[in-house]
Amino acid sequence: MKFVILIAVVLAVVWLLRGKRGSQRDAPPAQPQAKVAPPEDMVSCPVCSVHLPRTDALPGPGGLMYCCAEHRQRGGS
């Protein structure tokens, strides 16, 4: 009879340990939040009408923004 009680206690301990380990395993891992850059102002090249971010554009005469130096020269003349 003592042997049956000992087996029951061992099985109960194993069952409890498996339950704790399973609940930790089922939880999804925490994903780091991706940092998103704020949107940039877009400008249009007056020569070819390509839209590009203001930080990539080349300023020209009259406050116009150009996509490349060639278009800045062509548009300024």
Coordinates of N, CA and C in Angstrom, one line a residue:
M1 N 0.8 -1.2 0.0 CA 0.0 0.0 0.0 C 0.9 1.3 0.0
K2 N 2.0 1.2 0.7 CA 2.9 2.4 0.8 C 3.5 2.6 -0.6
F3 N 3.7 1.5 -1.3 CA 4.3 1.6 -2.7 C 3.3 2.4 -3.6
V4 N 2.1 2.1 -3.5 CA 1.1 2.8 -4.4 C 1.0 4.3 -4.0
I5 N 1.1 4.6 -2.8 CA 1.0 6.0 -2.3 C 2.3 6.8 -2.8
L6 N 3.4 6.1 -2.8 CA 4.7 6.7 -3.2 C 4.6 7.0 -4.7
I7 N 4.1 6.0 -5.5 CA 4.0 6.2 -6.9 C 3.0 7.4 -7.3
A8 N 1.9 7.5 -6.5 CA 1.0 8.6 -6.7 C 1.6 9.9 -6.4
V9 N 2.4 10.0 -5.4 CA 3.1 11.3 -5.0 C 4.1 11.6 -6.1
V10 N 4.8 10.7 -6.6 CA 5.8 10.9 -7.7 C 5.1 11.4 -8.9
L11 N 4.0 10.7 -9.3 CA 3.3 11.1 -10.5 C 2.7 12.5 -10.4
A12 N 2.2 12.9 -9.1 CA 1.7 14.2 -8.9 C 2.7 15.3 -9.1
V13 N 3.9 15.0 -8.5 CA 5.0 16.0 -8.7 C 5.4 16.1 -10.1
V14 N 5.6 15.1 -10.9 CA 5.9 15.1 -12.3 C 4.8 15.9 -13.1
W15 N 3.6 15.6 -12.8 CA 2.5 16.3 -13.4 C 2.5 17.8 -13.2
L16 N 2.8 18.2 -11.9 CA 2.9 19.7 -11.6 C 4.1 20.3 -12.3
L17 N 5.2 19.7 -12.3 CA 6.4 20.2 -13.0 C 6.2 20.4 -14.5
R18 N 5.5 19.4 -15.1 CA 5.3 19.5 -16.5 C 4.3 20.7 -16.8
G19 N 3.3 20.9 -15.9 CA 2.4 22.0 -16.1 C 3.0 23.3 -16.1
K20 N 3.9 23.5 -15.1 CA 4.6 24.8 -15.0 C 5.5 25.0 -16.3
R21 N 6.2 24.0 -16.7 CA 7.1 24.2 -17.8 C 6.4 24.4 -19.1
G22 N 5.2 23.7 -19.2 CA 4.4 23.9 -20.4 C 3.8 25.3 -20.6
S23 N 3.4 25.9 -19.4 CA 2.8 27.2 -19.5 C 3.9 28.2 -19.8
Q24 N 5.1 28.1 -19.4 CA 6.2 29.0 -19.8 C 6.5 28.8 -21.3
R25 N 6.5 27.6 -21.8 CA 6.8 27.4 -23.2 C 5.8 27.9 -24.1
D26 N 4.5 27.8 -23.7 CA 3.4 28.2 -24.6 C 3.4 29.8 -24.8
A27 N 3.9 30.5 -23.8 CA 3.9 32.0 -24.0 C 4.7 32.4 -25.1
P28 N 4.2 33.3 -26.0 CA 5.0 33.8 -27.1 C 6.2 34.7 -26.6
P29 N 7.3 34.6 -27.2 CA 8.4 35.5 -26.8 C 8.1 36.9 -27.0
A30 N 8.6 37.8 -26.2 CA 8.3 39.2 -26.3 C 9.1 39.8 -27.5
Q31 N 8.4 40.4 -28.5 CA 9.0 41.0 -29.7 C 9.4 42.4 -29.4
P32 N 10.6 42.8 -29.7 CA 11.0 44.2 -29.5 C 10.2 45.1 -30.5
Q33 N 9.8 46.3 -30.0 CA 9.1 47.2 -30.9 C 10.0 47.8 -31.9
A34 N 9.7 47.7 -33.2 CA 10.5 48.3 -34.2 C 10.3 49.8 -34.2
K35 N 11.4 50.5 -34.3 CA 11.3 52.0 -34.3 C 11.1 52.5 -35.7
V36 N 10.0 53.2 -35.9 CA 9.7 53.7 -37.2 C 10.0 55.2 -37.3
A37 N 10.7 55.5 -38.4 CA 11.1 56.9 -38.6 C 9.9 57.7 -39.0
P38 N 9.9 59.0 -38.5 CA 8.7 59.8 -38.9 C 8.7 60.1 -40.4
P39 N 7.6 60.3 -41.0 CA 7.5 60.6 -42.4 C 8.2 61.8 -42.8
E40 N 8.8 61.8 -44.0 CA 9.6 63.0 -44.5 C 8.7 63.7 -45.5
D41 N 9.0 65.0 -45.6 CA 8.4 65.8 -46.7 C 8.9 65.4 -48.0
M42 N 8.0 65.2 -49.0 CA 8.3 64.8 -50.3 C 8.2 66.1 -51.2
V43 N 9.2 66.1 -52.2 CA 9.2 67.2 -53.1 C 9.2 66.6 -54.5
S44 N 8.9 67.4 -55.5 CA 8.9 66.9 -56.9 C 9.9 67.7 -57.7
C45 N 10.7 67.0 -58.5 CA 11.7 67.7 -59.4 C 10.9 68.4 -60.5
P46 N 11.1 69.7 -60.8 CA 10.3 70.4 -61.8 C 10.7 69.9 -63.2
V47 N 11.9 69.3 -63.4 CA 12.3 68.8 -64.7 C 11.7 67.5 -65.1
C48 N 11.8 66.5 -64.2 CA 11.3 65.1 -64.6 C 10.1 64.7 -63.7
S49 N 9.7 65.5 -62.8 CA 8.5 65.2 -62.0 C 8.7 64.0 -61.0
V50 N 9.9 63.6 -60.8 CA 10.2 62.5 -59.8 C 10.0 63.0 -58.4
H51 N 9.3 62.3 -57.6 CA 9.1 62.6 -56.2 C 10.2 62.0 -55.3
L52 N 10.8 62.8 -54.4 CA 11.8 62.3 -53.6 C 11.8 63.0 -52.2
P53 N 12.4 62.4 -51.2 CA 12.4 63.1 -49.9 C 13.1 64.4 -50.0
R54 N 12.7 65.4 -49.2 CA 13.3 66.7 -49.2 C 14.8 66.6 -48.8
T55 N 15.1 65.7 -47.9 CA 16.5 65.5 -47.5 C 17.4 65.0 -48.6
D56 N 16.9 64.3 -49.6 CA 17.7 63.8 -50.7 C 17.8 64.8 -51.9
A57 N 16.9 65.8 -51.9 CA 16.8 66.7 -53.0 C 17.9 67.8 -52.9
L58 N 18.2 68.4 -54.1 CA 19.2 69.4 -54.2 C 18.4 70.8 -54.4
P59 N 18.7 71.7 -53.5 CA 18.0 73.0 -53.7 C 18.6 73.8 -54.9
G60 N 17.7 74.5 -55.5 CA 18.0 75.3 -56.7 C 17.5 76.7 -56.6
P61 N 17.6 77.4 -57.7 CA 17.2 78.8 -57.7 C 15.7 78.9 -57.5
G62 N 15.2 79.9 -56.9 CA 13.8 80.1 -56.7 C 13.2 79.2 -55.7
G63 N 14.0 78.5 -54.9 CA 13.4 77.6 -53.8 C 13.0 76.3 -54.4
L64 N 13.2 76.0 -55.6 CA 12.9 74.7 -56.2 C 13.8 73.6 -55.8
M65 N 13.3 72.4 -55.7 CA 14.1 71.3 -55.3 C 14.3 70.3 -56.5
Y66 N 15.5 69.9 -56.8 CA 15.8 69.0 -57.9 C 16.3 67.6 -57.5
C67 N 16.1 66.6 -58.3 CA 16.5 65.3 -58.0 C 18.0 65.0 -58.2
C68 N 18.7 65.8 -59.1 CA 20.1 65.6 -59.4 C 20.7 67.0 -59.8
A69 N 22.1 67.0 -59.9 CA 22.7 68.2 -60.3 C 22.5 68.6 -61.7
E70 N 22.4 67.6 -62.6 CA 22.1 67.8 -64.0 C 20.7 68.5 -64.2
H71 N 19.7 68.1 -63.5 CA 18.4 68.7 -63.6 C 18.4 70.1 -63.0
R72 N 19.2 70.3 -61.9 CA 19.3 71.6 -61.3 C 19.9 72.6 -62.3
Q73 N 21.0 72.1 -63.1 CA 21.6 73.0 -64.1 C 20.6 73.3 -65.3
R74 N 19.9 72.2 -65.7 CA 19.0 72.4 -66.8 C 17.8 73.3 -66.4
G75 N 17.3 73.1 -65.2 CA 16.2 73.9 -64.7 C 16.5 75.3 -64.4
G76 N 17.7 75.6 -64.0 CA 18.1 76.9 -63.6 C 18.5 77.8 -64.8
S77 N 18.7 77.2 -66.0 CA 19.1 78.0 -67.1 C 17.9 78.3 -68.0

